Every structure is written in structure tokens, then in C-alpha cells.
Short mmCIF file of C-alpha atoms in Angstrom, two decimals:
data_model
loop_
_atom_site.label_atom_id
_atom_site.label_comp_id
_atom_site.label_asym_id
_atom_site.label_seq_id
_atom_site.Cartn_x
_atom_site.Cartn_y
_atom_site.Cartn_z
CA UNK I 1 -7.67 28.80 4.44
CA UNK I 2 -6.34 26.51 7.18
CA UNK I 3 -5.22 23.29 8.14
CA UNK I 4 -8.72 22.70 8.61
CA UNK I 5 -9.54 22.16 4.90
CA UNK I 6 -10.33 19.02 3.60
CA UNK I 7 -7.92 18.62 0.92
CA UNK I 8 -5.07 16.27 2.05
CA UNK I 9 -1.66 17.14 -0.34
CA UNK I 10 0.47 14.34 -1.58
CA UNK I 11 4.16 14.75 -1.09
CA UNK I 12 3.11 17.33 0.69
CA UNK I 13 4.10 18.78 4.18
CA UNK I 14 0.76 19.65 4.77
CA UNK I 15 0.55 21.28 8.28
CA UNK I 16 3.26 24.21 6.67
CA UNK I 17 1.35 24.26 3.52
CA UNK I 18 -1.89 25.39 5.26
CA UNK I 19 -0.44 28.06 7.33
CA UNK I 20 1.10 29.32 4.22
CA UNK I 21 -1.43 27.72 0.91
CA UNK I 22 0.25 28.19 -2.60
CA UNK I 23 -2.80 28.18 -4.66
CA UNK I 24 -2.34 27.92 -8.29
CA UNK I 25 -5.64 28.72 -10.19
CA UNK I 26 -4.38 29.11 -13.84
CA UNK I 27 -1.66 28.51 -16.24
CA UNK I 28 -0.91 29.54 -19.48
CA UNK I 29 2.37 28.68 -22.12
CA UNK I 30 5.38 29.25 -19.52
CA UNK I 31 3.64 30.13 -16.57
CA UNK I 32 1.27 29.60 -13.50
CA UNK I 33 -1.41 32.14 -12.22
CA UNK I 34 -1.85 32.07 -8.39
CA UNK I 35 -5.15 33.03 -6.18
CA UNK I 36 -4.21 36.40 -5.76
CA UNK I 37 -3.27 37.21 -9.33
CA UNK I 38 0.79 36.75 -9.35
CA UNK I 39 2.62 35.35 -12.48
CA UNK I 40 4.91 32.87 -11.48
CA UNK I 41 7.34 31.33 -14.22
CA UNK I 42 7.35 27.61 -13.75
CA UNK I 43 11.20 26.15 -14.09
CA UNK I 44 9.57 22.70 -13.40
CA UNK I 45 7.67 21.96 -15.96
CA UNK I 46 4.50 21.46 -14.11
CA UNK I 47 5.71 18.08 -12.44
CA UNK I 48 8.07 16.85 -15.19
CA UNK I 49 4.89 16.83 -16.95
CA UNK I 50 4.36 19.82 -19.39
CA UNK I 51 7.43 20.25 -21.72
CA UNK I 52 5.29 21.92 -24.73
CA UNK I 53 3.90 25.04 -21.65
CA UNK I 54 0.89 24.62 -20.18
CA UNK I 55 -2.75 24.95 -21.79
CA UNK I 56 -1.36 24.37 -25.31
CA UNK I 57 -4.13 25.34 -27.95
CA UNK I 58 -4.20 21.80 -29.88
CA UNK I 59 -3.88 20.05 -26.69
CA UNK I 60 -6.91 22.36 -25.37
CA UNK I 61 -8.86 21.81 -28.98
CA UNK I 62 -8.31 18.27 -29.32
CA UNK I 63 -9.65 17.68 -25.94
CA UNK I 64 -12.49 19.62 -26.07
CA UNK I 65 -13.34 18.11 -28.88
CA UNK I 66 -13.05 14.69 -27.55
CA UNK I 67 -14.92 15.13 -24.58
CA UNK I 68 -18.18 16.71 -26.65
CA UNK I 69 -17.96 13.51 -29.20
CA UNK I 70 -16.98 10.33 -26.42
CA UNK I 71 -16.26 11.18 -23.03
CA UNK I 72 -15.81 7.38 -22.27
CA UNK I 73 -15.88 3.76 -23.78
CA UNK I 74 -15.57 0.58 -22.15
CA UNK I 75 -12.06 -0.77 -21.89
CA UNK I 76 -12.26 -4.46 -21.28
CA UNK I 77 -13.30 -6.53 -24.53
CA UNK I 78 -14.23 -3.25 -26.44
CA UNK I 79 -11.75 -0.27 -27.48
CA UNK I 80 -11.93 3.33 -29.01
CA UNK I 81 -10.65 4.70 -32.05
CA UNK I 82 -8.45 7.46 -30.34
CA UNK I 83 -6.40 4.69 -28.07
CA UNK I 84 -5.77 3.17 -31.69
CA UNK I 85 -4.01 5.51 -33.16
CA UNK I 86 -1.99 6.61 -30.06
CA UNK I 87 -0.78 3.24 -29.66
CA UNK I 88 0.36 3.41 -33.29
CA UNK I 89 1.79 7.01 -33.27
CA UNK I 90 3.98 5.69 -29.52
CA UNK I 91 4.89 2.79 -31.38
CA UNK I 92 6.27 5.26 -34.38
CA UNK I 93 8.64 6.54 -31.46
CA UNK I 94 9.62 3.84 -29.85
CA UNK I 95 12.76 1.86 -30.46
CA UNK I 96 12.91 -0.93 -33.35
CA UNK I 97 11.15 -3.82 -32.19
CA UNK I 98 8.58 -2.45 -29.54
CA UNK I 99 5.96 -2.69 -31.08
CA UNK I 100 3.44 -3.03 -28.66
CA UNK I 101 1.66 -0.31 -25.99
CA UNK I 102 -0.63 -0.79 -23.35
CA UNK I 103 -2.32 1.98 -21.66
CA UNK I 104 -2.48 2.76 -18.47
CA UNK I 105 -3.25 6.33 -16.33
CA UNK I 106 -0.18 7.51 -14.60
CA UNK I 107 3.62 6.28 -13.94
CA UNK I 108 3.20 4.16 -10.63
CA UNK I 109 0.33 2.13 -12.66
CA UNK I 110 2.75 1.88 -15.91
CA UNK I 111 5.56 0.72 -13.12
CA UNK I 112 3.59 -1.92 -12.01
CA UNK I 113 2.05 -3.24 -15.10
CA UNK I 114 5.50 -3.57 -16.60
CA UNK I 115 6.54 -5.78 -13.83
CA UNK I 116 3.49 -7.55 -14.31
CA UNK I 117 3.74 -8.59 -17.74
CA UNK I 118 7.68 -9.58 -17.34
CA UNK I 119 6.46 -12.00 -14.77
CA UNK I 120 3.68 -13.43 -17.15
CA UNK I 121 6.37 -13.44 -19.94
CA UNK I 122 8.45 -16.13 -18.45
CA UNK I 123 5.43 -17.68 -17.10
CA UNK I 124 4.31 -18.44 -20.54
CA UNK I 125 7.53 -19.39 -21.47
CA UNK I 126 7.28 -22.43 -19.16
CA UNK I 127 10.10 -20.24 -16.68
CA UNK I 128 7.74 -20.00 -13.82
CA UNK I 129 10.38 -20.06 -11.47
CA UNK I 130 11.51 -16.16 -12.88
CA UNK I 131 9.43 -14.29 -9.89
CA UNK I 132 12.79 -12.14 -8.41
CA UNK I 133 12.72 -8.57 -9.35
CA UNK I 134 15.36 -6.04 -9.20
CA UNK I 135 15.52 -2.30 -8.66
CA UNK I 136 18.07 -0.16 -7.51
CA UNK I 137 19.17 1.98 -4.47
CA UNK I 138 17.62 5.34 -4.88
CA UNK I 139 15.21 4.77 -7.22
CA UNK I 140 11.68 5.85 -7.82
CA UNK I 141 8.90 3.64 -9.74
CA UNK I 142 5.94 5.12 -8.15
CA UNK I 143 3.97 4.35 -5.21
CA UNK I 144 2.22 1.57 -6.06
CA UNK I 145 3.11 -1.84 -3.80
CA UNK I 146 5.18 -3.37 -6.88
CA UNK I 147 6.89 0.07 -8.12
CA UNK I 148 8.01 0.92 -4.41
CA UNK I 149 9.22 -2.44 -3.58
CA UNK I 150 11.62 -2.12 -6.39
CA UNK I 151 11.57 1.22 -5.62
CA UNK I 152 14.86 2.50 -3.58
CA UNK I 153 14.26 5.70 -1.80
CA UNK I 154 14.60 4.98 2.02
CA UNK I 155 12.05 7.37 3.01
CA UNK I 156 9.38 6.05 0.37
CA UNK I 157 9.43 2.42 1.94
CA UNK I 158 9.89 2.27 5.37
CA UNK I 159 6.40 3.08 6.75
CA UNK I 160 5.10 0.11 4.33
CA UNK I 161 7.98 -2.01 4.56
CA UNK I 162 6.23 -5.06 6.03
CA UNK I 163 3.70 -5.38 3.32
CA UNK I 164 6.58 -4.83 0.42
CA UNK I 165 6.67 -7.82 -2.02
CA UNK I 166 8.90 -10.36 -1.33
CA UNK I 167 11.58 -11.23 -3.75
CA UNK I 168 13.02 -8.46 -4.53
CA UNK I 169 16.83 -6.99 -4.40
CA UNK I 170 18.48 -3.80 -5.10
CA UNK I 171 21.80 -3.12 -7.25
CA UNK I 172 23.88 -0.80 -5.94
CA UNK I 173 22.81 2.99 -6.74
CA UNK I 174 25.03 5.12 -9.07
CA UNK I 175 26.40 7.96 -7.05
CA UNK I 176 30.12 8.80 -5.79
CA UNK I 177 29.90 12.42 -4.45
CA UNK I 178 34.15 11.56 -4.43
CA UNK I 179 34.31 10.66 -8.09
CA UNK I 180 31.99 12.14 -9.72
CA UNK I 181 30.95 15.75 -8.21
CA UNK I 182 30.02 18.69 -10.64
CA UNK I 183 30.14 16.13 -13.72
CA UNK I 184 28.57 17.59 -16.58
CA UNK I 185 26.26 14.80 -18.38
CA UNK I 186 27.56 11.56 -17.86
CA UNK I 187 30.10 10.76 -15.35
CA UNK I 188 33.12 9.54 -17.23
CA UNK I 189 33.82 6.78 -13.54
CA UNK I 190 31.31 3.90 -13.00
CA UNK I 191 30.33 1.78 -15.67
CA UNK I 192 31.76 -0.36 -13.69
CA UNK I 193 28.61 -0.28 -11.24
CA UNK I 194 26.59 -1.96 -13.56
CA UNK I 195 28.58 -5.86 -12.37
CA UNK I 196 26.64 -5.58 -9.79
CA UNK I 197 23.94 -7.42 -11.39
CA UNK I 198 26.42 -10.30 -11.69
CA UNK I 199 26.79 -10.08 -7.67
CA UNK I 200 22.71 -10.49 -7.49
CA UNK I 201 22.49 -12.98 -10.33
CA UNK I 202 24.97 -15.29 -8.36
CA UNK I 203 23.46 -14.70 -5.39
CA UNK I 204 19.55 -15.74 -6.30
CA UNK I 205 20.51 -17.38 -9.23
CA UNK I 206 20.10 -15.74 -12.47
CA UNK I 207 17.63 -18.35 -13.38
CA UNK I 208 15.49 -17.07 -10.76
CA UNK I 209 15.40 -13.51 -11.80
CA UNK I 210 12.58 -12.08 -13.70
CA UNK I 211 13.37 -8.46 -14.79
CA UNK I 212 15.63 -5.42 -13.65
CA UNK I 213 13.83 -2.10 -13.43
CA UNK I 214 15.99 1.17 -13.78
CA UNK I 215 15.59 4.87 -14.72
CA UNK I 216 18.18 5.60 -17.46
CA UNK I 217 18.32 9.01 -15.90
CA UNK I 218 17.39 8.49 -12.02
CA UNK I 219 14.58 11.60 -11.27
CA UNK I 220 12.95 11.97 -7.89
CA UNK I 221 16.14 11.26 -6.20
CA UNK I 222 17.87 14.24 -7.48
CA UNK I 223 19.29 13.47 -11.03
CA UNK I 224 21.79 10.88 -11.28
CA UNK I 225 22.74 10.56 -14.53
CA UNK I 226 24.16 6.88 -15.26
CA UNK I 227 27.90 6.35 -16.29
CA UNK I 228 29.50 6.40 -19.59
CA UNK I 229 28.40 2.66 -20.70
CA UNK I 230 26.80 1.60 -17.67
CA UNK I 231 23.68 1.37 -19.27
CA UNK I 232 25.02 -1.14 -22.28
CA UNK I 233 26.29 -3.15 -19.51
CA UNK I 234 23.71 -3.86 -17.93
CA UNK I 235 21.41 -4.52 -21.27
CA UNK I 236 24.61 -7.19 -21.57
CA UNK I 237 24.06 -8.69 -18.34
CA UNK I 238 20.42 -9.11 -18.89
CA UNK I 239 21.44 -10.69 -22.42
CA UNK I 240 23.36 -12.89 -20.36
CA UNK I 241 21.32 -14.16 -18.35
CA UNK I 242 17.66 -14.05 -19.96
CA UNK I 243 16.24 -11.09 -17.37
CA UNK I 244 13.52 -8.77 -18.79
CA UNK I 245 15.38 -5.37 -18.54
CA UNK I 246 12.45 -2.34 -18.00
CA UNK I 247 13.61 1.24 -18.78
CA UNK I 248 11.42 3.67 -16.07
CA UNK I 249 11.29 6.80 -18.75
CA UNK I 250 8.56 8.10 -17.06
CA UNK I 251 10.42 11.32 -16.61
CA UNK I 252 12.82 10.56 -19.54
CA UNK I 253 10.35 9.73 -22.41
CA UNK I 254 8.97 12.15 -25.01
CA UNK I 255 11.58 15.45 -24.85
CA UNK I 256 12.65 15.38 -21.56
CA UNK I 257 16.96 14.64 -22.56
CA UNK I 258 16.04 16.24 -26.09
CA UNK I 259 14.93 12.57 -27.97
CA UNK I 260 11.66 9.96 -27.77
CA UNK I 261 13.01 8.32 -25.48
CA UNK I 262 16.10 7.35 -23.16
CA UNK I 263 16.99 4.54 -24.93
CA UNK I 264 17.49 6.17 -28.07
CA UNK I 265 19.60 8.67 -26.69
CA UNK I 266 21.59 6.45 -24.76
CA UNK I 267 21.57 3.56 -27.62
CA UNK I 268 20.34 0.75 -25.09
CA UNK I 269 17.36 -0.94 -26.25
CA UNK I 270 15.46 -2.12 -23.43
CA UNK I 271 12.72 -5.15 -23.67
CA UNK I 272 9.70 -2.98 -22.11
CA UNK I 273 9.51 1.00 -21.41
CA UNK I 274 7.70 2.43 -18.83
CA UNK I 275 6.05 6.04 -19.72
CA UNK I 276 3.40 8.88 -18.44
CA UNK I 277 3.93 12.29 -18.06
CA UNK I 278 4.75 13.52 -21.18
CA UNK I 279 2.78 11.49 -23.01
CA UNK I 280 -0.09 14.23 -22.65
CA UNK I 281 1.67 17.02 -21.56
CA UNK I 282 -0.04 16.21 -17.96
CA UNK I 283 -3.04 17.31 -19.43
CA UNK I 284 -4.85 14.37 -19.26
CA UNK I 285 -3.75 11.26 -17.19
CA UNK I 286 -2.29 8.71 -18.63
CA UNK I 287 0.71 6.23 -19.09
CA UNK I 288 2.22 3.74 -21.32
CA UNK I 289 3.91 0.80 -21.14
CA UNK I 290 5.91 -0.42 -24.30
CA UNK I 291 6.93 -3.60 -25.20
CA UNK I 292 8.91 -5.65 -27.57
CA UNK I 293 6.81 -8.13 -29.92
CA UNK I 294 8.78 -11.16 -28.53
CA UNK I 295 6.94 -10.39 -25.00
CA UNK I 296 3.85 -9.65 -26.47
CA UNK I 297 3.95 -12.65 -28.76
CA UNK I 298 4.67 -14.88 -26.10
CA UNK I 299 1.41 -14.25 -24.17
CA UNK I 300 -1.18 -15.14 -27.29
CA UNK I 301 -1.15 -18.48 -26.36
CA UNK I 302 -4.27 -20.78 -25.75
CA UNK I 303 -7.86 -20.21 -27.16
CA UNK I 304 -8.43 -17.06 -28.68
CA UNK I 305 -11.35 -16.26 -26.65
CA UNK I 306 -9.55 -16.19 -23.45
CA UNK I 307 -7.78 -13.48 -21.95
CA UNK I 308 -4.00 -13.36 -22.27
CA UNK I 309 -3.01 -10.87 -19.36
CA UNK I 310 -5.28 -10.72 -16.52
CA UNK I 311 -4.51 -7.09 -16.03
CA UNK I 312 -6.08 -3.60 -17.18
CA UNK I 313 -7.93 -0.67 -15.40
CA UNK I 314 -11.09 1.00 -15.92
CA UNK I 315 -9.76 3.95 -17.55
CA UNK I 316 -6.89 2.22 -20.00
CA UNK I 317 -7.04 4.02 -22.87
CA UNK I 318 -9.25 6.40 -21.95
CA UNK I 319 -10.51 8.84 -25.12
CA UNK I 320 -9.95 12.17 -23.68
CA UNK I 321 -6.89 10.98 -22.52
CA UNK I 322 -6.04 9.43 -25.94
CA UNK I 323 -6.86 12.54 -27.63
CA UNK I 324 -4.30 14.12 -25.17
CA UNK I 325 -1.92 12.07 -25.91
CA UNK I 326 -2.56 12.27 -29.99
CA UNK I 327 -2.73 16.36 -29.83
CA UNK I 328 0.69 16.03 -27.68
CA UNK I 329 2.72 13.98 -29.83
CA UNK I 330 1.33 15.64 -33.29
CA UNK I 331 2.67 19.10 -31.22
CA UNK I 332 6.25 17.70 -30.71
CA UNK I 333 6.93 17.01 -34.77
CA UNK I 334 5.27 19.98 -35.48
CA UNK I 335 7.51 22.27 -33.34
CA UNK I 336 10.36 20.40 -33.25
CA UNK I 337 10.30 19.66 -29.78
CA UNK I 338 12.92 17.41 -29.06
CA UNK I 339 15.79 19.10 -31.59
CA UNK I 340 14.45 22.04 -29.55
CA UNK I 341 15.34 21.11 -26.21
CA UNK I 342 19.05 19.81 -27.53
CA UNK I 343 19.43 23.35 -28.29
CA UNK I 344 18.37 24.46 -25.12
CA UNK I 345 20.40 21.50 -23.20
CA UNK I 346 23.99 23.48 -23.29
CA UNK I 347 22.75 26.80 -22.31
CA UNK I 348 21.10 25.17 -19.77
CA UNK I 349 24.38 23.21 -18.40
CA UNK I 350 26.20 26.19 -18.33
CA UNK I 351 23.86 27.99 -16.13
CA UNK I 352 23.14 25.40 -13.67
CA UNK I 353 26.67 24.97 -13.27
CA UNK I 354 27.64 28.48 -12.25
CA UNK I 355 25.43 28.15 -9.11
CA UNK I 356 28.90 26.14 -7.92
CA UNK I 357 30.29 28.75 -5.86
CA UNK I 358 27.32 29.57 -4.68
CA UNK I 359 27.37 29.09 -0.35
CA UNK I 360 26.80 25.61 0.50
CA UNK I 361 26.49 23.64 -2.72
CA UNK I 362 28.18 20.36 -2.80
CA UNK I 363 27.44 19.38 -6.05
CA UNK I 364 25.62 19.64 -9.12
CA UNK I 365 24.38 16.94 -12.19
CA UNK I 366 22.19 17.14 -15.52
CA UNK I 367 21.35 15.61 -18.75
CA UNK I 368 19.50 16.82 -20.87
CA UNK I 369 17.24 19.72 -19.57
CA UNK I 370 16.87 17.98 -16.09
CA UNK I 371 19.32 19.52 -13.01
CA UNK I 372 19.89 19.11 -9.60
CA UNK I 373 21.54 21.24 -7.56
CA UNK I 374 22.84 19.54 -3.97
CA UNK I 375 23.18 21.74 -1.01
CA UNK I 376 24.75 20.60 2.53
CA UNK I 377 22.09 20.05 5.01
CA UNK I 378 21.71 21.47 8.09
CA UNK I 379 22.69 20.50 10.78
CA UNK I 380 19.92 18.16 12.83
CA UNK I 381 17.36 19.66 10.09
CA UNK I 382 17.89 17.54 6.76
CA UNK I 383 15.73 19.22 3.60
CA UNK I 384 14.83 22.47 5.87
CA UNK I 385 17.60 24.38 3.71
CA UNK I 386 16.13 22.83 0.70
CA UNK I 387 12.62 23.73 1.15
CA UNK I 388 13.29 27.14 2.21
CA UNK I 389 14.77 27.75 -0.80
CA UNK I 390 12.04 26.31 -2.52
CA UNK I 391 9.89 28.93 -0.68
CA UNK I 392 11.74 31.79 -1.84
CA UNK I 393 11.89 31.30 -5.05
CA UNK I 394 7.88 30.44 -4.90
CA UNK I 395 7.68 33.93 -3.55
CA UNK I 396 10.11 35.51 -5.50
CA UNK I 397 8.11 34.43 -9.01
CA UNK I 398 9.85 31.16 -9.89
CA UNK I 399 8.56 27.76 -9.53
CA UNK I 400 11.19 24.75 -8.51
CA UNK I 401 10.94 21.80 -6.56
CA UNK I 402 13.52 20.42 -4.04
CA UNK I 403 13.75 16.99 -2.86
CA UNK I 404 15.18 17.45 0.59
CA UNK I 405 17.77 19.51 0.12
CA UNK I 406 18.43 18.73 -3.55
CA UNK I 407 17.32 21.70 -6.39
CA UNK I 408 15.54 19.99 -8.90
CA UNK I 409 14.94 21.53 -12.54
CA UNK I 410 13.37 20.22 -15.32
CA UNK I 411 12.26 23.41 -17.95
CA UNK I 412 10.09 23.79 -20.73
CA UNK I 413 11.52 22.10 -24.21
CA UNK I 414 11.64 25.51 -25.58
CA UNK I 415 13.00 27.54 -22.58
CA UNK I 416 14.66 30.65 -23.57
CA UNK I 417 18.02 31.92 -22.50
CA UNK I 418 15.93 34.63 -20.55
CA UNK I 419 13.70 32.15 -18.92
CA UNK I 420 16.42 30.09 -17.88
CA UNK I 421 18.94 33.18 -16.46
CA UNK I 422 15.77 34.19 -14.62
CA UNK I 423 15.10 30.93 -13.02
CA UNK I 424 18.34 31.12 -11.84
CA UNK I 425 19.13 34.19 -10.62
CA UNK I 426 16.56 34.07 -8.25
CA UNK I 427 17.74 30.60 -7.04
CA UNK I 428 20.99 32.03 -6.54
CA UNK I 429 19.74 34.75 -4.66
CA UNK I 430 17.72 32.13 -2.65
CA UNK I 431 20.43 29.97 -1.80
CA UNK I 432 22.58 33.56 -0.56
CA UNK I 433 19.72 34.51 1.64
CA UNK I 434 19.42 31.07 3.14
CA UNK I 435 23.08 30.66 4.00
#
């Protein structure tokens, strides 16, 4: 293989990768098979995507199944009896009041439909002028033009920031390196960061402002966990004011900080929830966006033959998807997932943590089972550190990721103290060889 193939990697740094492929060509519970027959233990989860392991057996059945009874029904004006029933189980999880799903396939399209319908919420509510949106510094919605305009991660935007949507403003990100370094789960300084949402409201006028789109726990950007009550202030603020507040738990939902969802963890109740991933264990595309009835009530206006939300995707829905998705969350009761991964969450803390003295980390976060570990960059060569690492622990038998030069970890819901002393022994022996 060479960098002649045709395949073209995303987030990829695909001239290296083709000198060097790393071919996975199985999986099975807790870990990957590669090309040429090595075991490697996954400490990521697939891509935040696979808490239950990979190629569960009901997962496997259910979708098999599926796919030999209706591979595919028509979305628009017609449904299927599996997107049904997930939309009721979700609904079962979800906070009090959201009552409502729509489907959509993966987190960037969930990001984007969620901004979507808080726009045509005011709209309908005769508050046309609403059309500012707000994200924050460093965060990630997806790629898609409305997720990575609210979207805050520098190196995400800046080759498309001409064609970025107009109207929209950032709040100040979350992170002090000086005040809160090598905080374990939530930073006792901040909550305080949350006013400034006041700063942008008097700026554009909070009559102007649509919705504020945040990740409880912020992912791609190397796990920054929000303040002690930041997260109740800013459901406040949006009280205040009228704003549609969206919780991204497209990394957070379904296990991932050891409950359904963020915003039961955290107590905030947002007014729509953004969601993929877990949904189906990443077997199956798909995402979810979840709203409370009050939105969804406000759009059935008009004749009842005409379409409420012009919005929707060929595959919304979909039945093997659906079937996924039904398998996945029927699998998390069963097992216990999410009490599970609360049981896992200290042992994981602890371990994560003692990579402190380890030569040239400058700090370390986590909630829940998701970690970062931060490393000093070198000198002229941001991320190289990071993604050398990333290579020796590939090679070593451990799967991570790193985000420039940040460790990221997100294991299984029912890692085992073994799994978990593995995964980091042999990042600590990374980080020693790379110093």
C-alpha cells in the first residue's frame, strides 16, 4: 500500500498514514484485529462510539435481522416501525419534558438540524428577528457549515472561514491551565465564565439571539470539563433572556459520564439535545436530536397537510439503523451499562492521574470515563509529540487518539482494572520514550 491508493482519510494525515497504513480488518468485544493478525486493545472506544465493545451479539442479531426483513423505507411522508419505537425508547431516557426525537445519521447532521429547528421555533413564534447563534471557543459541533460556524476550534474553520454563516458569536471557552490544572472532575473556579453570555446578549441584543450551543463536557478539544455550576448558569441566562439552549451530547449521551445523558448528570435541562454515537454503538449510523414538546408544539401550526419543518434526509430513521439503535439501548438496561461505567469512573481517575509526573505533562482532566492527558509541545513542531505517542502505543497494542498533543481516552463502559492499567502503562512508557 501507498500514498497512491484511492482512499482519502478524514482527520487524517494522510501522506504519513500511507507510508506507514494501520489497517484494522476486525473487531471483537474489547478489541481490534489488524491486517497482519495483531490484537490491539482499543482504549478509545472505537471513536467515542462503541461503549458496550465492538460486534456485540444483539447488536449483530438485531441487525441482521433487520436488514433480511426491510433494508429501507421511504422517509419523507411515510415511516417504519423500528424508527417508532426508538424514538419512544430515546424519549424514555431523555430528560422530563423532551419528548420529541428526530432522526438523523451522524453528529455534524444532528448539530445542524438542532440549530435548524431553534431558528424555526422562534420563527413560528412570530420572533423572526432570533437568527444569532452562539457557540463557544474550542468547541466541536461537527463539520457541517452550521455546526463549524458555531463550532470553535481554530484549525477546523479557517480554511472555510469566508463561507461560515454569518451571525454568529462565541462565549469565552472554559479553560485556565493557571486555575484549574490536574482538576479531578469539575473544576471547583469558573462558574463564573458562564456571564459571558450576558456580555454577548448586550452586545447583539438578547432579543436577537436564537440559541446557544455547548458540549456539557467539551470532547474533540481535549476534555474540558465545565465548572462547578457553570452549566445552571447558563440554562439561567437563557431563561433570562428567551434563547434556545442546545446540549451537544454527542460524545456525552448514552454511558459516556456513567448516565443517559449530560443533563441528567449535571441536573441542567436543556431545551433540545444533540446525539449520535452511542446511540448504536457506531454500528450503524445514526443521530438524534431531542426536543422539548414546547418546540415541537410550536411548529404544528397551519394546515395539517403541509409540512411543518422543511428539513430531513434520505436516510432519517433508517431501519437497520433503527434496529441498531433499539438492540443498543435494550443492551445498556440489560447490563447495566451506565451504573457500570460509574464504577469504572474512579479507577479510571486515579490512573489517568498518575501519568502526572510523567516527562512533559502539563496537565490532565476527566469526567466520567473520558481523559485527556496534555503534554508540552515541541518546540516549532505543535502535535508531533502527540502523535508520536499515538504511534507507539498503536504499535505497542493499545489504541488512543491524540488531538495535537493532547491524550485523549474514552474506554469501554465496562473496562476492567486490567484493561485500564494496561492502556496506561504503555502510554506511560510512550510518553518516556518520546521525551
Amino acid at each position: 500500500m501507498n500514498h497512491d491508493q484511492a482512499y482519502w482519510l478524514p482527520f487524517t494525515a494522510n501522506r504519513a498514514f500511507w507510508k506507514s497504513p494501520r489497517v484494522i480488518t476486525g473487531a471483537r468485544g474489547h478489541y481490534y484485529t489488524t491486517d497482519d493478525g495483531r490484537q490491539l486493545l482499543d482504549g478509545f472506544s472505537g471513536l467515542w462510539t462503541s461503549g458496550l465493545g465492538h460486534c456485540h451479539p444483539k447488536i449483530v442479531a438485531a441487525v441482521q435481522e433487520q436488514v433480511a426483513t426491510l433494508d429501507y423505507a421511504m422517509s419523507f411522508q411515510v415511516s417504519n416501525d423500528k424508527a417508532i419505537a426508538l424514538a419512544g425508547e430515546v424519549v424514555a431516557m431523555a430528560p422530563a419534558g423532551m419528548n420529541k426525537v428526530f432522526f438523523t445519521n451522524s453528529g455534524s447532521e444532528s448539530a445542524d438540524t438542532a440549530l435548524k429547528i431553534a431558528l424555526a421555533y422562534h420563527r413560528a413564534r412570530g420572533e423572526g428577528q432570533r437568527t444569532r447563534l452562539i457557540g463557544r471557543e474550542r468547541g466541536y459541533h461537527g463539520v457541517n457549515f452550521g455546526g463549524l460556524s458555531v463550532g470553535g476550534i481554530p484549525g477546523n474553520r479557517k480554511v472555510f472561514s469566508a463561507a461560515l454563516l454569518p451571525g454568529v458569536d462565541h462565549l469565552r471557552h472554559t479553560y485556565s491551565a493557571a486555575d484549574m490544572a490536574f482538576s479531578k472532575g469539575q473544576p471547583a473556579w469558573g462558574a463564573h465564565l458562564a456571564d459571558d453570555l450576558e456580555r454577548l446578549c448586550a452586545l447583539h441584543d438578547a432579543s436577537n439571539i436564537a440559541a446557544v450551543i455547548v458540549e456539557p463536557v467539551a470532547g474533540s478539544t481535549g476534555i474540558l470539563v465545565p465548572p462547578i455550576a457553570y452549566l445552571q448558569r447558563l440554562r439561567e441566562i437563557c431563561d433570562k433572556y428567551g434563547i434556545v439552549l442546545i446540549f451537544d451530547e454527542v460524545i456525552t449521551a448514552f454511558g459516556r459520564i456513567g448516565a443517559p445523558f449530560a443533563a441528567e448528570r449535571f441536573g441542567v435541562t436543556p431545551d433540545i439535545i444533540t446525539a449520535a454515537k452511542g446511540l448504536t454503538n457506531g454500528v450503524v449510523p445514526m443521530g438524534a436530536v431531542i426536543v422539548r414538546d414546547s418546540i415541537y408544539d410550536a411548529l404544528m401550526q397551519g394546515p395539517e397537510h403541509v409540512v411543518e419543518l422543511f428539513h430531513g434526509y434520505t436516510y432519517s430513521g433508517h431501519p437497520l439503523a433503527a434496529a441498531a439503535g433499539l438492540a443498543t439501548l435494550a443492551a445498556y438496561r440489560d447490563e447495566d451499562s451506565f451504573a457500570r461505567a460509574r464504577a469504572v469512573e474512579p479507577i479510571f481517575e486515579e490512573m489517568i492521574h498518575a501519568l502526572r509526573d510523567a516527562p512533559n505533562v502539563v496537565d490532565i482532566r476527566n469526567f466520567g470515563l473520558m481523559g485527556g492527558v496534555e503534554l508540552a509541545p515541541r518546540d516549532g513542531a505543535v502535535g508531533a509529540r502527540g502523535f508520536e505517542i499515538f504511534l507507539k502505543c498503536f504499535e505497542a497494542g493499545v489504541v488512543i487518539r491524540n488531538g495535537g498533543d493532547i491524550l485523549q481516552f474514552a474506554p469501554f463502559l465496562d473496562s476492567t482494572p486490567d484493561e485500564l492499567g494496561r492502556i496506561f502503562d504503555t502510554v506511560r512508557q510512550a510518553i518516556r520514550t518520546t521525551a
